[in-house]
Coordinates of C-alpha atoms in Angstrom, one line a residue:
X294 CA 37.9 3.0 -0.9
X295 CA 40.2 1.2 -4.2
X296 CA 42.1 4.0 -4.5
X297 CA 42.2 5.7 -1.1
X298 CA 42.4 2.6 1.0
X299 CA 43.2 -0.5 -1.1
X300 CA 39.7 -2.3 -1.2
X301 CA 39.4 -2.7 2.8
X302 CA 36.3 -1.7 2.9
X303 CA 34.7 -3.5 0.0
X304 CA 32.5 -6.0 1.8
X305 CA 30.6 -3.3 4.0
X306 CA 30.0 -1.3 1.2
X307 CA 29.2 -4.1 -1.7
X308 CA 26.8 -5.9 0.9
X309 CA 25.0 -2.5 1.9
X310 CA 24.3 -1.8 -1.5
X311 CA 23.3 -5.1 -2.8
X312 CA 20.7 -5.6 0.2
X313 CA 19.2 -2.5 -1.1
X314 CA 18.8 -3.3 -4.2
X315 CA 22.1 -1.7 -6.5
X316 CA 23.8 -5.0 -7.1
X317 CA 26.0 -6.2 -9.6
X318 CA 23.3 -6.3 -12.1
X319 CA 20.7 -3.2 -10.9
X320 CA 19.9 -1.2 -13.4
X321 CA 18.1 2.3 -14.4
X322 CA 17.8 4.7 -17.3
X323 CA 16.5 7.2 -14.7
X324 CA 12.9 7.3 -16.4
X325 CA 9.9 8.9 -15.1
X326 CA 7.9 6.1 -16.5
X327 CA 6.5 3.3 -14.5
X328 CA 7.1 0.6 -15.6
X329 CA 8.0 -3.3 -14.1
X330 CA 11.8 -3.3 -15.2
X331 CA 13.4 0.2 -15.1
X332 CA 15.0 0.6 -12.8
X333 CA 16.1 -3.5 -12.8
X334 CA 16.4 -3.6 -8.8
X335 CA 19.6 -6.5 -8.3
X336 CA 20.2 -7.9 -4.6
X337 CA 24.4 -9.9 -5.2
X338 CA 27.6 -8.4 -3.9
X339 CA 30.8 -9.4 -5.5
X340 CA 32.5 -9.5 -2.8
X341 CA 29.4 -12.6 -0.9
X342 CA 28.0 -15.1 -1.8
X343 CA 24.4 -15.4 -3.0
X344 CA 21.8 -17.6 -2.5
X345 CA 19.6 -18.7 -5.8
X346 CA 16.3 -17.7 -4.4
X347 CA 13.0 -19.5 -5.9
X348 CA 9.6 -17.1 -5.0
X349 CA 6.1 -19.5 -5.3
X350 CA 2.9 -18.6 -4.1
X351 CA -0.1 -20.8 -3.4
X352 CA -3.7 -20.4 -2.2
X353 CA -4.6 -21.1 1.3
X354 CA -7.9 -20.6 1.8
X355 CA -7.9 -23.2 -2.2
X356 CA -6.5 -26.0 -1.6
X357 CA -2.9 -25.0 -2.1
X358 CA -3.6 -24.1 -5.4
X359 CA -0.6 -22.1 -7.2
X360 CA -1.2 -19.0 -7.8
X361 CA 0.6 -17.2 -11.1
X362 CA -0.2 -13.8 -10.8
X363 CA 1.6 -12.8 -7.7
X364 CA 4.5 -10.1 -7.2
X365 CA 7.3 -10.2 -4.9
X366 CA 8.8 -6.8 -4.0
X367 CA 12.0 -6.4 -1.8
X368 CA 10.6 -3.9 0.9
X369 CA 7.3 -2.3 2.5
X370 CA 5.8 -0.7 -1.7
X371 CA 4.5 -2.1 -4.0
X372 CA 2.8 0.7 -6.5
X373 CA 5.0 2.6 -8.5
X374 CA 7.9 -0.1 -7.8
X375 CA 9.4 -2.5 -9.8
X376 CA 9.6 -6.8 -8.7
X377 CA 11.7 -8.7 -7.6
X378 CA 10.2 -11.5 -8.9
X379 CA 6.9 -12.9 -10.4
X380 CA 5.1 -16.1 -10.8
X381 CA 3.7 -15.4 -14.6
X382 CA 5.0 -17.6 -16.7
X383 CA 4.1 -14.6 -19.8
X384 CA 6.2 -12.5 -18.6
X385 CA 10.1 -12.1 -18.8
X386 CA 13.2 -10.2 -17.9
X387 CA 15.2 -10.5 -15.1
X388 CA 13.0 -10.1 -12.1
X389 CA 10.4 -10.7 -13.6
X390 CA 10.5 -14.9 -13.3
X391 CA 10.4 -17.0 -10.2
X392 CA 13.8 -16.6 -9.1
X393 CA 16.4 -13.7 -7.7
X394 CA 19.9 -14.2 -6.2
X395 CA 20.4 -12.4 -3.0
X396 CA 23.7 -11.9 -0.6
X397 CA 23.3 -12.8 2.2
X398 CA 21.0 -10.6 5.2
X399 CA 17.2 -10.2 6.5
X400 CA 14.8 -8.8 3.7
X401 CA 10.7 -7.3 3.9
X402 CA 8.8 -8.6 1.2
X403 CA 5.3 -7.7 -0.1
X404 CA 3.6 -10.1 -2.1
X405 CA 0.3 -9.2 -4.0
X406 CA -1.6 -10.7 -7.1
X407 CA -5.2 -10.0 -8.3
X408 CA -8.0 -11.7 -5.9
X409 CA -5.3 -12.0 -3.1
X410 CA -4.4 -8.6 -2.1
X411 CA -1.1 -8.1 -0.4
X412 CA 1.4 -10.1 1.6
X413 CA 3.8 -9.0 3.4
X414 CA 6.6 -11.3 4.8
X415 CA 10.3 -11.3 6.3
X416 CA 13.0 -14.0 5.2
X417 CA 16.9 -14.6 6.2
X418 CA 19.0 -15.8 3.8
X419 CA 23.0 -17.2 3.9
X420 CA 25.5 -17.0 1.8
X421 CA 24.8 -19.6 -0.7
X422 CA 22.2 -22.3 -1.2
X423 CA 18.5 -22.2 -3.0
X424 CA 16.0 -21.7 0.1
X425 CA 12.2 -21.5 -1.5
X426 CA 10.0 -19.3 -0.3
X427 CA 6.3 -19.9 -0.5
X428 CA 3.9 -17.1 -0.3
X429 CA 0.5 -18.3 1.4
X430 CA -2.0 -16.1 -0.1
X431 CA -5.7 -15.8 1.9
X432 CA -8.2 -15.3 -0.5
X433 CA -9.4 -11.6 -1.1
X434 CA -13.5 -12.1 -0.3
X435 CA -13.7 -8.0 -1.8
X436 CA -11.4 -8.2 -4.7
X437 CA -12.6 -7.5 -8.4
X438 CA -11.0 -10.5 -9.4
X439 CA -12.7 -12.5 -7.1
X440 CA -16.0 -11.6 -8.8
X441 CA -16.9 -8.3 -6.0
X442 CA -18.3 -5.1 -7.1
X443 CA -18.9 -1.6 -5.3
X444 CA -20.7 1.3 -5.0
X445 CA -21.1 4.4 -3.0
X446 CA -20.1 7.7 -2.5
X447 CA -17.9 9.3 -4.9
X448 CA -15.7 7.9 -8.6
X449 CA -13.2 5.1 -9.3
X450 CA -15.7 2.7 -7.2
X451 CA -13.3 -0.8 -8.8
X452 CA -10.2 1.0 -7.6
X453 CA -11.3 0.2 -4.1
X454 CA -10.4 -3.8 -4.6
X455 CA -8.5 -4.2 -7.8
X456 CA -5.5 -6.1 -5.1
X457 CA -3.2 -2.6 -6.1
X458 CA -2.3 0.5 -4.0
X459 CA -1.5 1.7 -7.5
X460 CA -5.0 3.4 -7.7
X461 CA -7.9 4.6 -5.5
X462 CA -11.5 5.4 -4.8
X463 CA -11.7 8.8 -5.0
X464 CA -14.5 11.5 -3.1
X465 CA -14.7 15.1 -3.6
X466 CA -16.4 17.8 -2.9
X467 CA -18.0 16.2 0.3
X468 CA -20.0 18.5 2.0
X469 CA -19.9 19.5 4.9
X470 CA -16.8 17.6 5.1
X471 CA -15.9 13.6 4.2
X472 CA -17.0 12.4 7.6
X473 CA -19.5 9.9 6.6
X474 CA -18.8 9.2 2.8
X475 CA -18.6 5.3 2.4
X476 CA -18.2 2.6 0.3
X477 CA -20.4 -0.8 -0.1
X478 CA -18.4 -3.7 -1.3
X479 CA -20.7 -7.2 -2.1
X480 CA -18.2 -9.6 -1.4
X481 CA -17.2 -12.9 -3.4
X482 CA -19.7 -15.8 -2.8
X483 CA -22.2 -14.8 -1.4
X484 CA -22.5 -14.3 2.5
X485 CA -18.3 -15.3 4.0
X486 CA -16.8 -15.7 7.5
X487 CA -15.0 -12.8 8.0
X488 CA -12.7 -11.5 10.5
X489 CA -10.1 -9.2 8.8
X490 CA -10.1 -6.2 6.4
X491 CA -6.6 -4.6 5.2
X492 CA -6.9 -0.8 4.1
X493 CA -4.4 1.1 2.6
X494 CA -4.7 5.0 2.3
X495 CA -1.7 5.2 -0.1
X496 CA -2.3 8.5 -2.6
X497 CA -2.1 8.5 -6.0
X498 CA 0.8 11.3 -7.6
X499 CA -0.1 14.5 -8.2
X500 CA -2.8 14.1 -5.1
X501 CA -2.6 16.2 -1.4
X502 CA -1.4 14.0 1.1
X503 CA -3.9 15.6 4.0
X504 CA -6.5 14.0 1.9
X505 CA -5.7 10.6 2.7
X506 CA -7.3 8.7 4.6
X507 CA -6.9 8.6 8.5
X508 CA -9.8 6.9 10.6
X509 CA -12.0 4.4 9.2
X510 CA -15.5 1.9 10.4
X511 CA -16.2 -1.1 8.7
X512 CA -20.0 -2.2 8.5
X513 CA -21.6 -4.9 8.0
X514 CA -24.6 -7.0 6.5
X515 CA -26.1 -10.3 5.1
X516 CA -28.0 -9.4 2.6
X517 CA -26.8 -6.0 1.2
X518 CA -29.7 -3.8 3.0
X519 CA -29.7 -3.3 6.8
X520 CA -26.1 -2.9 7.8
X521 CA -24.5 -2.9 11.4
X522 CA -21.5 -1.1 12.8
X523 CA -18.8 -3.8 13.1
X524 CA -15.4 -2.3 13.7
X525 CA -13.8 0.8 14.4
X526 CA -10.4 1.7 13.2
X527 CA -8.0 3.4 15.9
X528 CA -8.8 7.7 15.4
X529 CA -4.6 7.7 13.8
X530 CA -5.2 4.3 11.6
X531 CA -2.9 6.1 9.0
X532 CA -0.9 8.4 11.7
X533 CA 0.1 11.1 10.0
X534 CA 2.5 14.0 11.5
X535 CA 3.7 17.4 11.8
X536 CA 4.6 18.8 9.1
X537 CA 2.5 16.8 7.1
X538 CA 2.0 13.3 6.3
X539 CA 4.1 11.2 4.3
X540 CA 3.5 7.8 2.4
X541 CA 5.3 5.5 4.8
X542 CA 2.0 6.4 7.4
X543 CA -0.1 5.7 4.5
X544 CA 0.4 2.3 2.7
X545 CA -1.0 -0.9 3.9
X546 CA -2.6 -2.1 7.1
X547 CA -4.0 -4.7 8.5
X548 CA -6.7 -4.8 10.6
X549 CA -8.4 -7.6 12.8
X550 CA -12.3 -8.1 14.2
X551 CA -14.0 -10.1 15.8
X552 CA -15.4 -12.9 13.1
X553 CA -18.3 -11.9 11.9
X554 CA -20.8 -13.3 8.8
X555 CA -21.4 -10.7 5.7
X556 CA -22.0 -10.6 2.1
X557 CA -21.2 -7.0 2.0
X558 CA -19.2 -4.9 4.4
X559 CA -19.2 -0.5 4.4
X560 CA -16.5 1.2 4.7
X561 CA -17.2 4.8 6.2
X562 CA -14.8 7.6 6.0
X563 CA -14.6 9.2 10.2
X564 CA -11.4 11.1 9.0
X565 CA -9.0 12.1 6.5
X566 CA -5.7 13.3 7.7
X567 CA -7.0 16.8 7.9
X568 CA -9.9 16.6 9.3
X569 CA -8.8 14.0 12.2
X570 CA -5.6 15.4 13.4
X571 CA -5.8 19.0 15.1
X572 CA -2.2 19.1 15.1
X573 CA -3.1 20.6 11.2
X574 CA -6.1 22.3 12.3
X575 CA -5.4 26.7 12.9
X576 CA -2.6 28.7 11.3
X577 CA 0.9 26.9 10.9
X578 CA 2.6 30.1 10.3
X579 CA 3.1 33.9 10.5
X580 CA 2.5 34.7 7.3
X581 CA -0.8 36.8 7.5
X582 CA -1.4 36.6 3.5
X583 CA -1.7 32.7 3.5
X584 CA -4.2 30.7 5.0
X585 CA -2.4 27.6 6.3
X586 CA -5.3 26.2 8.0
X587 CA -5.7 22.4 6.2
X588 CA -9.8 23.0 6.9
X589 CA -10.1 26.7 5.3
X590 CA -7.4 26.5 2.4
X591 CA -6.6 30.2 1.2
X592 CA -10.1 31.9 0.3
X593 CA -9.5 34.9 -1.2
X594 CA -6.2 34.6 0.0
X595 CA -3.9 35.7 -3.1
X596 CA -1.0 33.9 -4.9
X597 CA -0.1 32.0 -2.1
X598 CA 1.4 28.8 -4.1
X599 CA 4.1 29.4 -7.2
X600 CA 3.9 26.6 -9.2
X601 CA 6.0 27.5 -12.2
X602 CA 4.5 31.2 -12.9
X603 CA 1.0 30.7 -11.8
X604 CA 0.1 31.6 -8.7
X605 CA -2.5 29.5 -6.8
X606 CA -4.6 29.3 -4.3
X607 CA -4.8 26.6 -1.7
X608 CA -7.6 25.1 -1.9
X609 CA -9.6 23.2 1.6
X610 CA -8.9 19.8 2.1
X611 CA -11.4 18.5 4.4
X612 CA -14.2 18.1 1.4
X613 CA -12.1 15.6 -0.3
X614 CA -10.9 11.6 0.6
X615 CA -9.1 8.7 -1.4
X616 CA -8.5 5.0 -0.4
X617 CA -6.4 3.4 -2.2
X618 CA -7.6 -0.2 -1.2
X619 CA -10.3 -2.8 1.0
X620 CA -9.2 -6.0 1.1
X621 CA -12.0 -8.5 3.2
X622 CA -10.5 -12.3 4.7
X623 CA -11.5 -14.5 6.4
X624 CA -8.1 -15.8 7.7
X625 CA -6.8 -13.5 10.7
X626 CA -2.8 -12.1 10.1
X627 CA -1.2 -15.5 10.8
X628 CA -3.2 -17.4 7.8
X629 CA -5.6 -19.1 10.9
X630 CA -8.9 -20.0 10.2
X631 CA -12.3 -20.1 12.4

């Protein structure tokens, strides 16, 4: 722009980059490692004034007490990304304190903290000033950090209730398919009045995308023994489409239901992306050597996928399912109580 147009477009260019985290002090070593500071985002423009934003988090169910373990991310993703700020006094670094500067614009945030799950925010900043963004975090009654426990089918049950989408509960080898696979969570503090759940179907790196959750049911109990069905999600709660499900469709979503007393909740798998979408059923191409119905894979079809020099037979995907998070709240999405 400087060479060809004498810098006529500097404002637009800097603002576009800054609003996407490629600001003045953004940095990356291009590492594949999963770290908090590499890449380091920055939202300042050389051509615009910046809002000097302070971030704080409070526990809305606990008298507004400060939450010292909250992390703030710009955008929609928490897992495997770098925060822009946090409220942990023990962490240090340009994006690991409670302040960040922003070029003018509207930004979306996701906040998460152990014991409080996730919260999404949207804020608009002008050129200058020192605004404060306060995240009012309701208690996650299904949080491991608050004393909840999880048992059931599959493995890695605690990773379902650890307040992060980085990890997941996993069920493999379900017969005849994943329908009915379940995990029961003993909620924090005995019987609670609950009215909302947040669920994530985001997969860990290397997991097949057709094995992500698509539809589920929530059962409730006040004694941990006798359960009744309480809420059934839409059939496309996590709406994967042809040609394949993708991550923006799998990230954390909020589901409200009639308020109910419960000491235990059970999440029951009704469908994964393979079983729950007929668009993924039947042969998907004209290759006679490759079976592409996700329910069948390619039994006996020979080498149908090549990874390096190793032939691989595609496995069926109707017997495997993963859920990254189950979070349960007494407050609605707007933070209101009974």
